[in-house]
Every structure is written in structure tokens, then in C-alpha cells.
Amino acid sequence: MKMELSSRKQLALAAAALTLVAGAAGFGIASLVGGGSTSGATADDREVLYWYDPMVPNQHFDKPGKSPFMDMELVPKYAGGAGDEAGVRIDPALVQSLGLRTAEAHRGMLGSGLTVTGTIGYNERDIAIVQPRASGFVQGTYNRAPDDVIGAGAPLVDLLIPDWGGAQEEYLAVRRTGDQALASAARQRLVLLGMPPSTIAAVERSGRPRTVITIASPIAGTIKSLGVRPGMSVMAGQTLAEINGLGTVWLDAAVPEAMAAQARPGRPVTATLTAFLGETFPGKVRTILPQAETESRTVTARIELANRGGRLRPGMFATVDFAGAPRSALLVPSEAVIRTGKRALVMLALDKGRYQPAEVKTGLEANGQTEILAGLSEGEKVITSGQFLIDSEASLSGMDVRPIGGARPPQAAKSKSYTASGRIEKIGSDSITLNHGPVAALNWPSMTMRFRLADPAAARGFKVGDRVRFTFDQPPEGPTVRSVTRETGQ
């Protein structure tokens, strides 16, 4: 009986503990919503719209009291409070506890950032098919085998061609008569029988028939197939061997479908292989294969690489970096972007300790930065750490997400200007390409890039190769040169 009473006491204590924990959790969430008040009376003259349980925010009550869902007081929703202002308010004391970090949307230089994997394969455009021009018998094969690497002109097979003997004897007999017309006709017959010029020349020099011909490889490469053995008989046009050249190889790179636009034909790439650490192999995208891989959702970019010394062997694994000139873009840290599967969001840090989710349209991603195509303006602050906690609270409060078209317009204040030195590479009607030195204020390295000209007249009187000092800023349209002066000492 004592044991039964003890068990009942234990159950009662556990239930009380659970109630305390639930009340504490509810109080924490209520604090995030804006004030942590647990009383129906207001601390000021603000009007209470309704009361609600933060754990069930969609259920409203017309008077204060205990929540029917949790053992906690209902929380008031004030007019002119969080419901009327954009965003959710977080107590500044909690911001530090949550470890929130923010960053400004800013304009910077964005590279391609596309790195994929690929496999080396044969260049199927560099293939030679070896066939006899007449029927005969195999006399010898020079001990060749598939996968042997041979040079151009390497002998493959000796063929005995009986049909050539009589025609060669006739040609020699006609030559001895001195009749040039008949001799020319007899020689033409040898050509039509498929005799190569080298064999005809050898017959003319020696004055004797040559019925055994050596067939050689027309190109250097590897023997992919060899269909002759000693003692075989072969027919005219039969494939004796297939030679694949090794001067160039194909590198088939698997590019994610979402990034296929970056792998356009003609784009330069750099390949690295684990077999040759510390060495890079430049190449260009030759074509994009027409069919995508349905399982991996990738497209194949076919790259042609020079194969000096035959070191690149089909089947080798490679890492491919797609090079691209840096360009100006509106950037935020990639960790600030919340991807839901249907859209991308960032959490804006507003004034007065308020936060609001905003939908954005993202572009390329490179070096930990994501390009924002729409939904943000330069200078707006986004949360880079702890945004998921605030996004969860925003969802509990039923807050609307700022649509892409709701971004504030760019500030009318004058853009900050920068000065740099460089050499003119190209002058266009409304642009100028400069090979400039580092710009420390923007963390830019030395590079060649294209600038817009605010006034095309600014480039008049200059030519390619001139050393200049120029001033530029970064409006939303991209880096724009405002003035150009010739460097002294030229």
C-alpha cells in the first residue's frame, strides 16, 4: 500500500514538473513576441486587440486569462504594435543571447565559382580506319595487339595480293615497248586496282612485280581494334584496324542542370588531375551534349584538352574549374539565404529591433557570396546567423513576407567614389576596358575589367595602351567611370 502511494506521489510530482516546463517555454516565446507580459492589464494606454496563446497564435480570445492549451497566461496583441508595424520585435537583451549577426547587401565582384568533376575520354573525332583496297592473304602482323600505342607510319600487316601481279607484269611489258600512250593506260589501271603510289613507284624502279604490300598506320595513337591474324584472307574494304589518335582528348564534365547556362561553348576551363598534383591543364568547352542525365540532373560539357606526351589517359578523373571574368553584382553572404524549396528568403534587420522576412531572387554563388537579382537594395541589412530562429517566430506570429517588388528603392545619396590607375585595353562607344591595379577600399586585386562610361566624351583623346588614372563609383548599373586623366610621365 505504501509502494502504491509512493508511485502516485511520483506521478503527481512529474505532472507538476511538466507543467512548469511548459509554462517556462511558453513564457520564452511570449518574450520574443514583444514584451513577455502575462497580465491582461496593459502597461500603457495602448489598445488591446485580442489575447492569444503564442503556441497557438491563430486562436484569438476577447479577454485575458489562462490558455486552454497550455498552463500559461494569454498574451495581449496591441494595436499599433507588432501587428501594425512591419516585422517581429526581438528584445535587445535576447539578440545577444541568440548570437545574431548581420551583414549589409553590397555591390562587389562575383566570379563564376563553378567547379565540377569530369572524366577523360578518347577524342572520337580523331579516328583512322585501316582497310585494304584489294583482296588478299595476311602474310604477317608485326606482333601488334589492341591498346598498343604506335606512331604514324608504323607497319600493321603484310598482305599478299595475287591480282596485282598480272597487272604489274602487263605494265612493265608495255613500258618496254616505248609506247607512252599504252604505258600511261596500263599505269592508270594499277591505280584503279587500288595500288598506292609508293608501290607503283617501287615497281617502276625495280622493274619487277610487287605483290606483297605493307599496310601502315596513317596516324599516331592507340590501336582500339585489330581484326587480322597471320594466314587470314581479307576482302577489299574489310576493316583491319581502328586507330584512335592521342594528340587531344575529351574531358566530359558533369554540370548541374541549374548551372548549365555557365557552361557555354567556347568558355575557357582549367582541369586538375590527381595523377598530376600541382599541375593544371587549360582547355575550352567544345560543345554541350544535347541530352541531360535524368538520374543526376546534370548536363555534359565536352571539353577538348591538348595531350602533350600522351600523359592524359582515358578514364582518368579530373576536377574542372570554369573560368569567368569577375562582374559587379549585389551580394549577400550565402549563409543569410533561407531556401524553402519554393522560394528564397532573407531575414531583414529593421530599425527599433525589428526583423522581417523578405523574398529574394538569387543568381550565382561563389566564394561564400550569393548574387541577389531582385528583392533587396544595396545597404539593407540581413541576418547571417540565427535567422532560422527569427523565421520560426515570424511564422508563429503569422507575419507576411515582403514580396520581391517591395524592396525599398536605392538611396538617392551619392555613391562613394574610388580612384585607381591602369592601362587602357579597349575603348567602346559607352564603355572602357582597363587593366587596373588593386583597389584596397573594395578588396579588389589587379584585374582587367570593363567599366561603363558616365559620359562617353570622358574617353576622347585616349587610345589603347595609354596609362591613365580614373575615378569610378558603383551604381546599380555596375562600375562606372566618372573621369579619366593621363598619368604624368607618359
Coordinates of C-alpha atoms in Angstrom, one line a residue:
M1 CA 0.0 0.0 0.0
K2 CA 2.9 2.4 0.8
M3 CA 4.5 1.5 -2.5
E4 CA 1.3 2.4 -4.4
L5 CA 1.0 5.8 -2.6
S6 CA 4.6 6.5 -3.3
S7 CA 4.0 5.8 -7.0
R8 CA 1.0 8.2 -7.0
K9 CA 3.1 10.9 -5.4
Q10 CA 5.8 10.4 -8.0
L11 CA 3.3 10.7 -10.8
A12 CA 1.9 13.9 -9.3
L13 CA 5.4 15.4 -9.0
A14 CA 6.2 14.6 -12.6
A15 CA 3.0 16.2 -13.8
A16 CA 3.8 19.3 -11.8
A17 CA 7.3 19.4 -13.3
L18 CA 5.9 19.1 -16.8
T19 CA 3.5 22.0 -16.2
L20 CA 6.4 24.2 -15.0
V21 CA 8.5 23.4 -18.1
A22 CA 5.6 24.1 -20.4
G23 CA 4.9 27.4 -18.7
A24 CA 8.6 28.4 -19.0
A25 CA 8.7 27.5 -22.7
G26 CA 5.5 29.5 -23.4
F27 CA 6.9 32.4 -21.5
G28 CA 10.1 32.4 -23.6
I29 CA 8.2 32.5 -26.8
A30 CA 6.0 35.2 -25.5
S31 CA 9.1 37.3 -24.6
L32 CA 10.2 37.0 -28.3
V33 CA 6.8 38.3 -29.5
G34 CA 7.3 41.6 -27.7
G35 CA 7.3 42.2 -24.1
G36 CA 6.7 39.0 -22.1
S37 CA 3.6 40.4 -20.4
T38 CA 1.4 37.8 -18.8
S39 CA -1.3 40.0 -17.5
G40 CA -4.5 41.2 -19.2
A41 CA -3.9 44.8 -17.9
T42 CA -1.8 47.0 -20.2
A43 CA 1.3 48.8 -19.0
D44 CA 0.3 51.9 -21.0
D45 CA -2.7 53.3 -22.9
R46 CA -2.3 51.1 -25.9
E47 CA -5.5 49.3 -27.1
V48 CA -5.6 45.5 -26.8
L49 CA -6.9 43.9 -30.0
Y50 CA -7.1 40.4 -28.6
W51 CA -5.4 37.8 -26.5
Y52 CA -3.7 34.7 -27.8
D53 CA -1.5 31.7 -26.9
P54 CA 1.9 32.0 -28.6
M55 CA 1.9 28.3 -29.1
V56 CA -1.4 28.5 -31.0
P57 CA -1.3 32.0 -32.5
N58 CA -4.2 31.6 -34.8
Q59 CA -6.7 31.2 -32.0
H60 CA -7.8 34.6 -30.6
F61 CA -9.6 35.4 -27.3
D62 CA -11.6 38.5 -26.3
K63 CA -10.4 38.6 -22.7
P64 CA -7.3 37.7 -20.7
G65 CA -7.0 34.5 -18.7
K66 CA -5.4 31.1 -18.8
S67 CA -4.8 29.4 -22.1
P68 CA -6.9 26.3 -22.7
F69 CA -4.0 24.7 -24.5
M70 CA -1.1 25.3 -22.1
D71 CA -0.8 26.1 -18.4
M72 CA 0.1 29.8 -19.0
E73 CA -1.4 33.2 -19.3
L74 CA -2.7 34.5 -22.6
V75 CA -0.6 37.2 -24.3
P76 CA -2.2 40.5 -25.4
K77 CA -1.9 41.8 -29.0
Y78 CA -1.7 45.6 -29.0
A79 CA -3.0 48.0 -31.7
G80 CA 0.0 49.9 -33.2
G81 CA 2.3 47.2 -32.0
A82 CA 3.9 44.2 -33.8
G83 CA 0.7 43.6 -35.7
D84 CA 0.7 47.1 -37.3
E85 CA 4.4 47.6 -37.9
A86 CA 6.4 45.5 -40.4
G87 CA 8.4 42.7 -38.8
V88 CA 8.7 41.0 -35.5
R89 CA 10.3 42.7 -32.5
I90 CA 13.0 40.9 -30.5
D91 CA 14.0 42.1 -27.1
P92 CA 17.6 43.6 -27.4
A93 CA 18.6 41.6 -24.4
L94 CA 17.8 38.4 -26.3
V95 CA 19.6 39.4 -29.5
Q96 CA 23.0 38.8 -27.9
S97 CA 21.8 35.5 -26.4
L98 CA 20.6 34.3 -29.8
G99 CA 24.0 35.2 -31.3
L100 CA 22.5 37.2 -34.2
R101 CA 25.0 38.6 -36.8
T102 CA 24.1 40.9 -39.6
A103 CA 25.6 42.0 -42.9
E104 CA 24.8 44.6 -45.5
A105 CA 23.8 43.9 -49.0
H106 CA 26.7 45.4 -51.0
R107 CA 28.0 45.6 -54.5
G108 CA 31.1 43.5 -55.2
M109 CA 32.9 41.5 -57.9
L110 CA 31.5 38.0 -58.5
G111 CA 33.4 35.3 -60.3
S112 CA 31.9 32.1 -61.8
G113 CA 32.5 29.8 -58.9
L114 CA 31.6 26.8 -60.9
T115 CA 33.7 23.7 -60.1
V116 CA 32.6 20.2 -61.3
T117 CA 34.1 16.8 -61.9
G118 CA 34.7 15.0 -65.2
T119 CA 36.3 12.0 -66.8
I120 CA 39.0 11.9 -69.6
G121 CA 37.9 10.0 -72.8
Y122 CA 39.1 9.4 -76.3
N123 CA 38.6 12.2 -78.9
E124 CA 36.2 10.4 -81.2
R125 CA 36.9 12.8 -84.0
D126 CA 40.5 11.7 -84.3
I127 CA 40.0 8.1 -85.6
A128 CA 41.5 6.4 -88.6
I129 CA 40.1 3.2 -90.1
V130 CA 42.6 0.9 -91.9
Q131 CA 41.2 -1.1 -94.8
P132 CA 42.8 -2.9 -97.8
R133 CA 42.0 -1.8 -101.3
A134 CA 42.1 -5.3 -102.8
S135 CA 41.5 -8.9 -101.6
G136 CA 44.5 -10.9 -100.4
F137 CA 46.1 -13.0 -97.7
V138 CA 47.7 -12.0 -94.5
Q139 CA 51.5 -12.7 -94.5
G140 CA 52.4 -11.1 -91.2
T141 CA 51.1 -8.8 -88.4
Y142 CA 54.2 -7.3 -86.7
N143 CA 53.1 -8.7 -83.3
R144 CA 50.5 -5.9 -82.8
A145 CA 47.7 -6.1 -80.3
P146 CA 44.7 -3.9 -79.2
D147 CA 45.7 -0.9 -76.9
D148 CA 49.2 -0.8 -78.3
V149 CA 50.4 2.8 -78.7
I150 CA 52.0 3.3 -82.2
G151 CA 53.4 6.1 -84.2
A152 CA 52.3 7.4 -87.6
G153 CA 53.6 5.1 -90.4
A154 CA 54.1 2.1 -88.1
P155 CA 53.5 -1.2 -90.1
L156 CA 50.4 -3.1 -89.2
V157 CA 50.1 -6.0 -91.6
D158 CA 51.8 -7.5 -94.8
L159 CA 49.2 -8.6 -97.5
L160 CA 49.8 -10.8 -100.5
I161 CA 47.6 -9.6 -103.3
P162 CA 47.7 -12.0 -106.3
D163 CA 45.5 -9.9 -108.6
W164 CA 48.2 -7.2 -108.6
G165 CA 50.9 -9.5 -110.1
G166 CA 49.4 -9.8 -113.6
A167 CA 48.6 -6.1 -113.9
Q168 CA 52.1 -5.1 -112.9
E169 CA 53.7 -7.6 -115.4
E170 CA 51.5 -6.1 -118.2
Y171 CA 52.5 -2.5 -117.2
L172 CA 56.2 -3.4 -117.3
A173 CA 55.9 -5.1 -120.7
V174 CA 54.1 -2.1 -122.2
R175 CA 56.8 0.3 -120.8
R176 CA 59.5 -1.7 -122.6
T177 CA 57.7 -1.2 -125.9
G178 CA 58.2 2.6 -125.6
D179 CA 54.6 3.4 -126.4
Q180 CA 53.8 6.2 -124.0
A181 CA 50.0 6.1 -124.5
L182 CA 49.7 2.4 -123.8
A183 CA 52.1 2.7 -120.8
S184 CA 50.0 5.5 -119.3
A185 CA 46.8 3.5 -119.7
A186 CA 48.5 0.5 -118.1
R187 CA 49.7 2.6 -115.2
Q188 CA 46.2 4.1 -114.7
R189 CA 44.9 0.5 -114.4
L190 CA 47.3 -0.1 -111.5
V191 CA 45.8 3.0 -109.8
L192 CA 42.2 1.8 -110.3
L193 CA 43.1 -1.6 -108.8
G194 CA 43.9 0.2 -105.5
M195 CA 47.7 0.2 -105.7
P196 CA 49.2 3.0 -103.7
P197 CA 51.6 5.4 -105.5
S198 CA 54.5 4.2 -103.4
T199 CA 54.1 0.6 -104.7
I200 CA 53.8 1.7 -108.3
A201 CA 56.9 3.8 -107.9
A202 CA 58.7 0.7 -106.4
V203 CA 57.7 -1.4 -109.4
E204 CA 59.0 1.2 -111.9
R205 CA 62.3 1.5 -110.1
S206 CA 62.9 -2.3 -109.7
G207 CA 61.3 -3.4 -113.0
R208 CA 59.8 -6.4 -111.1
P209 CA 56.2 -7.1 -109.8
R210 CA 55.5 -6.5 -106.1
T211 CA 52.5 -8.5 -104.9
V212 CA 53.2 -8.1 -101.2
I213 CA 52.2 -4.7 -99.7
T214 CA 52.8 -3.4 -96.2
I215 CA 49.8 -1.5 -94.7
A216 CA 50.9 1.1 -92.1
S217 CA 49.0 3.3 -89.6
P218 CA 48.1 6.7 -91.1
I219 CA 48.2 8.4 -87.7
A220 CA 49.8 8.1 -84.3
G221 CA 47.7 6.8 -81.5
T222 CA 46.4 3.6 -79.8
I223 CA 45.0 0.5 -81.5
K224 CA 41.4 0.3 -80.5
S225 CA 40.6 -2.8 -82.5
L226 CA 42.7 -5.2 -84.7
G227 CA 41.0 -7.7 -86.9
V228 CA 43.8 -9.5 -88.6
R229 CA 45.9 -12.6 -87.8
P230 CA 48.5 -14.5 -89.8
G231 CA 47.1 -16.7 -92.5
M232 CA 43.7 -14.9 -92.8
S233 CA 42.2 -14.0 -96.1
V234 CA 40.8 -10.5 -96.3
M235 CA 38.4 -8.8 -98.7
A236 CA 38.7 -5.3 -100.2
G237 CA 37.2 -2.7 -97.8
Q238 CA 37.4 -5.0 -94.8
T239 CA 38.3 -3.2 -91.6
L240 CA 41.8 -4.4 -90.5
A241 CA 42.4 -2.0 -87.6
E242 CA 40.9 1.1 -85.9
I243 CA 43.4 3.7 -84.6
N244 CA 42.4 6.5 -82.2
G245 CA 44.7 9.5 -82.0
L246 CA 46.0 10.7 -78.6
G247 CA 47.1 14.3 -79.6
T248 CA 43.9 15.6 -77.9
V249 CA 41.5 14.1 -75.5
W250 CA 37.9 14.8 -74.4
L251 CA 37.0 15.7 -70.9
D252 CA 33.3 15.2 -70.2
A253 CA 32.3 17.3 -67.2
A254 CA 29.0 16.8 -65.3
V255 CA 27.5 20.3 -64.8
P256 CA 24.4 20.6 -62.6
E257 CA 21.3 21.4 -64.6
A258 CA 20.7 24.7 -62.6
M259 CA 24.2 25.9 -63.7
A260 CA 24.1 24.8 -67.3
A261 CA 24.0 28.4 -68.5
Q262 CA 27.5 29.0 -67.2
A263 CA 29.0 26.1 -69.3
R264 CA 28.5 27.7 -72.7
P265 CA 30.6 26.6 -75.7
G266 CA 33.9 28.4 -76.1
R267 CA 34.3 29.2 -72.4
P268 CA 37.8 28.6 -71.0
V269 CA 38.3 26.0 -68.3
T270 CA 41.2 24.7 -66.2
A271 CA 41.4 21.0 -65.3
T272 CA 43.4 19.4 -62.5
L273 CA 44.0 15.7 -62.1
T274 CA 45.0 13.7 -59.0
A275 CA 47.6 12.0 -61.2
F276 CA 49.5 15.3 -61.7
L277 CA 49.2 17.2 -58.5
G278 CA 50.1 20.9 -58.7
E279 CA 49.7 21.0 -62.5
T280 CA 46.8 22.5 -64.4
F281 CA 45.6 21.7 -68.0
P282 CA 43.9 24.6 -69.9
G283 CA 41.1 23.9 -72.4
K284 CA 37.8 25.2 -73.8
V285 CA 34.3 23.9 -73.8
R286 CA 33.7 22.5 -77.3
T287 CA 30.0 21.6 -77.0
I288 CA 27.2 20.8 -74.6
L289 CA 25.7 17.4 -75.3
P290 CA 22.1 17.5 -76.2
Q291 CA 20.7 15.1 -73.6
A292 CA 20.7 15.6 -69.8
E293 CA 21.3 12.8 -67.3
T294 CA 17.9 12.1 -65.8
E295 CA 19.2 10.4 -62.6
S296 CA 21.9 13.0 -61.6
R297 CA 20.1 16.0 -63.2
T298 CA 23.3 17.1 -64.9
V299 CA 24.3 18.1 -68.5
T300 CA 27.6 17.1 -70.0
A301 CA 30.1 19.8 -71.1
R302 CA 32.6 18.3 -73.6
I303 CA 36.0 19.9 -73.2
E304 CA 39.0 19.4 -75.6
L305 CA 42.4 19.2 -73.9
A306 CA 45.8 19.1 -75.6
N307 CA 47.6 15.8 -74.6
R308 CA 51.3 16.6 -74.9
G309 CA 53.3 13.5 -74.4
G310 CA 50.2 11.3 -74.1
R311 CA 50.0 11.7 -70.3
L312 CA 46.3 12.2 -70.2
R313 CA 44.8 8.8 -70.4
P314 CA 41.1 7.9 -71.0
G315 CA 39.4 7.0 -67.7
M316 CA 41.3 9.5 -65.5
F317 CA 39.3 11.6 -63.1
A318 CA 39.5 15.4 -63.2
T319 CA 38.3 18.5 -61.4
V320 CA 37.2 21.3 -63.8
D321 CA 37.1 25.0 -62.9
F322 CA 35.1 27.2 -65.3
A323 CA 36.9 30.5 -65.6
G324 CA 35.0 33.7 -66.0
A325 CA 35.7 37.4 -65.8
P326 CA 34.5 38.9 -62.5
R327 CA 31.5 41.2 -62.8
S328 CA 29.7 43.6 -60.5
A329 CA 26.7 42.2 -58.6
L330 CA 24.6 42.8 -55.4
L331 CA 25.9 40.3 -52.9
V332 CA 24.9 38.9 -49.5
P333 CA 26.6 36.1 -47.5
S334 CA 25.3 32.8 -48.7
E335 CA 24.5 31.7 -45.1
A336 CA 21.9 34.5 -45.0
V337 CA 19.7 32.9 -47.7
I338 CA 16.9 30.6 -46.5
R339 CA 15.8 28.2 -49.2
T340 CA 12.4 26.7 -48.7
G341 CA 12.2 24.7 -51.9
K342 CA 9.6 27.1 -53.5
R343 CA 11.4 30.4 -52.9
A344 CA 14.4 32.0 -51.3
L345 CA 14.1 34.3 -48.2
V346 CA 16.4 36.5 -46.2
M347 CA 15.7 38.0 -42.8
L348 CA 15.9 41.8 -42.8
A349 CA 17.2 43.6 -39.7
L350 CA 15.0 46.7 -39.5
D351 CA 15.2 49.6 -37.1
K352 CA 14.0 49.6 -33.5
G353 CA 15.0 46.0 -33.0
R354 CA 12.5 44.6 -35.6
Y355 CA 13.0 41.9 -38.1
Q356 CA 11.1 40.9 -41.2
P357 CA 11.4 38.1 -43.8
A358 CA 11.8 39.2 -47.4
E359 CA 11.6 37.1 -50.6
V360 CA 14.6 37.4 -53.0
K361 CA 15.6 36.2 -56.4
T362 CA 19.1 34.7 -56.3
G363 CA 21.7 34.3 -59.0
L364 CA 25.1 32.8 -59.0
E365 CA 27.0 31.7 -55.9
A366 CA 30.8 31.9 -55.4
N367 CA 33.3 32.2 -52.6
G368 CA 30.6 32.2 -49.9
Q369 CA 28.6 35.1 -51.6
T370 CA 25.2 34.8 -53.3
E371 CA 24.1 37.2 -56.0
I372 CA 20.7 38.9 -55.4
L373 CA 18.9 39.7 -58.6
A374 CA 15.7 41.1 -57.1
G375 CA 14.1 41.7 -53.7
L376 CA 16.9 43.6 -51.9
S377 CA 18.6 47.0 -52.2
E378 CA 22.1 48.0 -51.6
G379 CA 22.7 48.9 -47.9
E380 CA 19.8 46.8 -46.4
K381 CA 20.9 44.6 -43.5
V382 CA 20.3 40.9 -43.4
I383 CA 20.8 38.4 -40.6
T384 CA 23.5 35.8 -41.3
S385 CA 23.3 33.8 -38.0
G386 CA 20.3 32.9 -36.1
Q387 CA 17.8 33.8 -38.9
F388 CA 16.1 30.4 -38.6
L389 CA 15.0 31.2 -35.1
I390 CA 13.5 34.5 -36.1
D391 CA 11.9 33.0 -39.2
S392 CA 10.3 30.4 -36.9
E393 CA 8.9 33.2 -34.6
A394 CA 7.7 35.2 -37.7
S395 CA 5.8 32.1 -38.8
L396 CA 4.2 31.7 -35.4
S397 CA 3.1 35.4 -35.5
G398 CA 1.6 35.0 -38.9
M399 CA 3.8 37.7 -40.3
D400 CA 3.6 38.5 -44.0
V401 CA 6.8 38.0 -46.1
R402 CA 7.9 41.2 -48.0
P403 CA 7.4 40.4 -51.7
I404 CA 10.2 40.8 -54.3
G405 CA 8.6 44.0 -55.5
G406 CA 8.6 45.5 -52.0
A407 CA 12.3 46.3 -51.7
R408 CA 13.0 49.9 -50.9
P409 CA 14.4 52.0 -53.7
P410 CA 18.2 52.6 -53.7
Q411 CA 19.3 55.6 -51.6
A412 CA 19.5 58.8 -53.5
A413 CA 22.7 59.7 -51.8
K414 CA 25.7 60.0 -54.0
S415 CA 27.7 56.7 -54.4
K416 CA 31.1 56.6 -52.9
S417 CA 33.8 57.1 -55.5
Y418 CA 37.1 55.3 -55.9
T419 CA 40.4 56.2 -57.7
A420 CA 42.7 53.7 -59.4
S421 CA 45.5 53.6 -62.0
G422 CA 45.6 51.3 -65.1
R423 CA 46.2 50.8 -68.8
I424 CA 43.5 51.1 -71.4
E425 CA 42.8 47.8 -73.2
K426 CA 39.7 48.7 -75.2
I427 CA 37.5 51.8 -75.8
G428 CA 33.9 51.3 -76.8
S429 CA 31.0 53.7 -77.6
D430 CA 29.8 53.7 -74.0
S431 CA 32.4 51.6 -72.1
I432 CA 36.1 51.3 -71.4
T433 CA 38.1 48.2 -70.6
L434 CA 41.0 48.8 -68.1
N435 CA 43.8 46.7 -66.8
H436 CA 43.9 48.3 -63.3
G437 CA 45.9 47.8 -60.2
P438 CA 44.5 46.8 -56.8
V439 CA 41.6 48.8 -55.2
A440 CA 42.2 48.4 -51.5
A441 CA 38.9 50.0 -50.4
L442 CA 37.0 47.3 -52.3
N443 CA 39.4 44.5 -51.7
W444 CA 39.8 44.2 -55.5
P445 CA 43.0 42.6 -56.8
S446 CA 44.7 43.7 -60.1
M447 CA 42.5 42.6 -63.0
T448 CA 41.2 43.5 -66.4
M449 CA 37.5 44.6 -66.4
R450 CA 35.0 46.6 -68.3
F451 CA 33.6 49.8 -66.9
R452 CA 30.6 51.9 -68.1
L453 CA 31.3 55.5 -69.1
A454 CA 29.1 58.0 -67.4
D455 CA 30.0 60.4 -70.3
P456 CA 31.5 58.8 -73.5
A457 CA 33.3 62.1 -74.0
A458 CA 35.5 61.3 -71.0
A459 CA 37.5 58.8 -73.1
R460 CA 38.1 61.1 -76.1
G461 CA 41.7 61.8 -76.8
F462 CA 42.8 58.5 -75.3
K463 CA 44.0 55.3 -77.1
V464 CA 44.6 51.7 -76.3
G465 CA 47.8 51.3 -74.3
D466 CA 47.6 54.7 -72.5
R467 CA 48.4 54.7 -68.8
V468 CA 45.6 56.6 -67.0
R469 CA 44.3 57.5 -63.6
F470 CA 40.5 57.2 -63.3
T471 CA 37.7 57.8 -60.8
F472 CA 34.7 55.4 -60.6
D473 CA 31.7 54.6 -58.5
Q474 CA 29.3 51.6 -58.2
P475 CA 25.7 52.5 -59.0
P476 CA 23.2 49.7 -59.5
E477 CA 24.0 49.5 -63.2
G478 CA 27.6 48.5 -62.4
P479 CA 31.0 50.1 -62.0
T480 CA 31.0 53.4 -63.9
V481 CA 34.0 55.6 -64.7
R482 CA 33.3 59.3 -64.0
S483 CA 36.6 60.8 -65.0
V484 CA 39.9 59.8 -66.8
T485 CA 43.2 61.6 -66.7
R486 CA 46.5 60.7 -68.3
E487 CA 49.2 59.7 -65.8
T488 CA 52.1 62.1 -65.6
G489 CA 55.4 60.9 -67.1
Q490 CA 54.0 59.4 -70.3

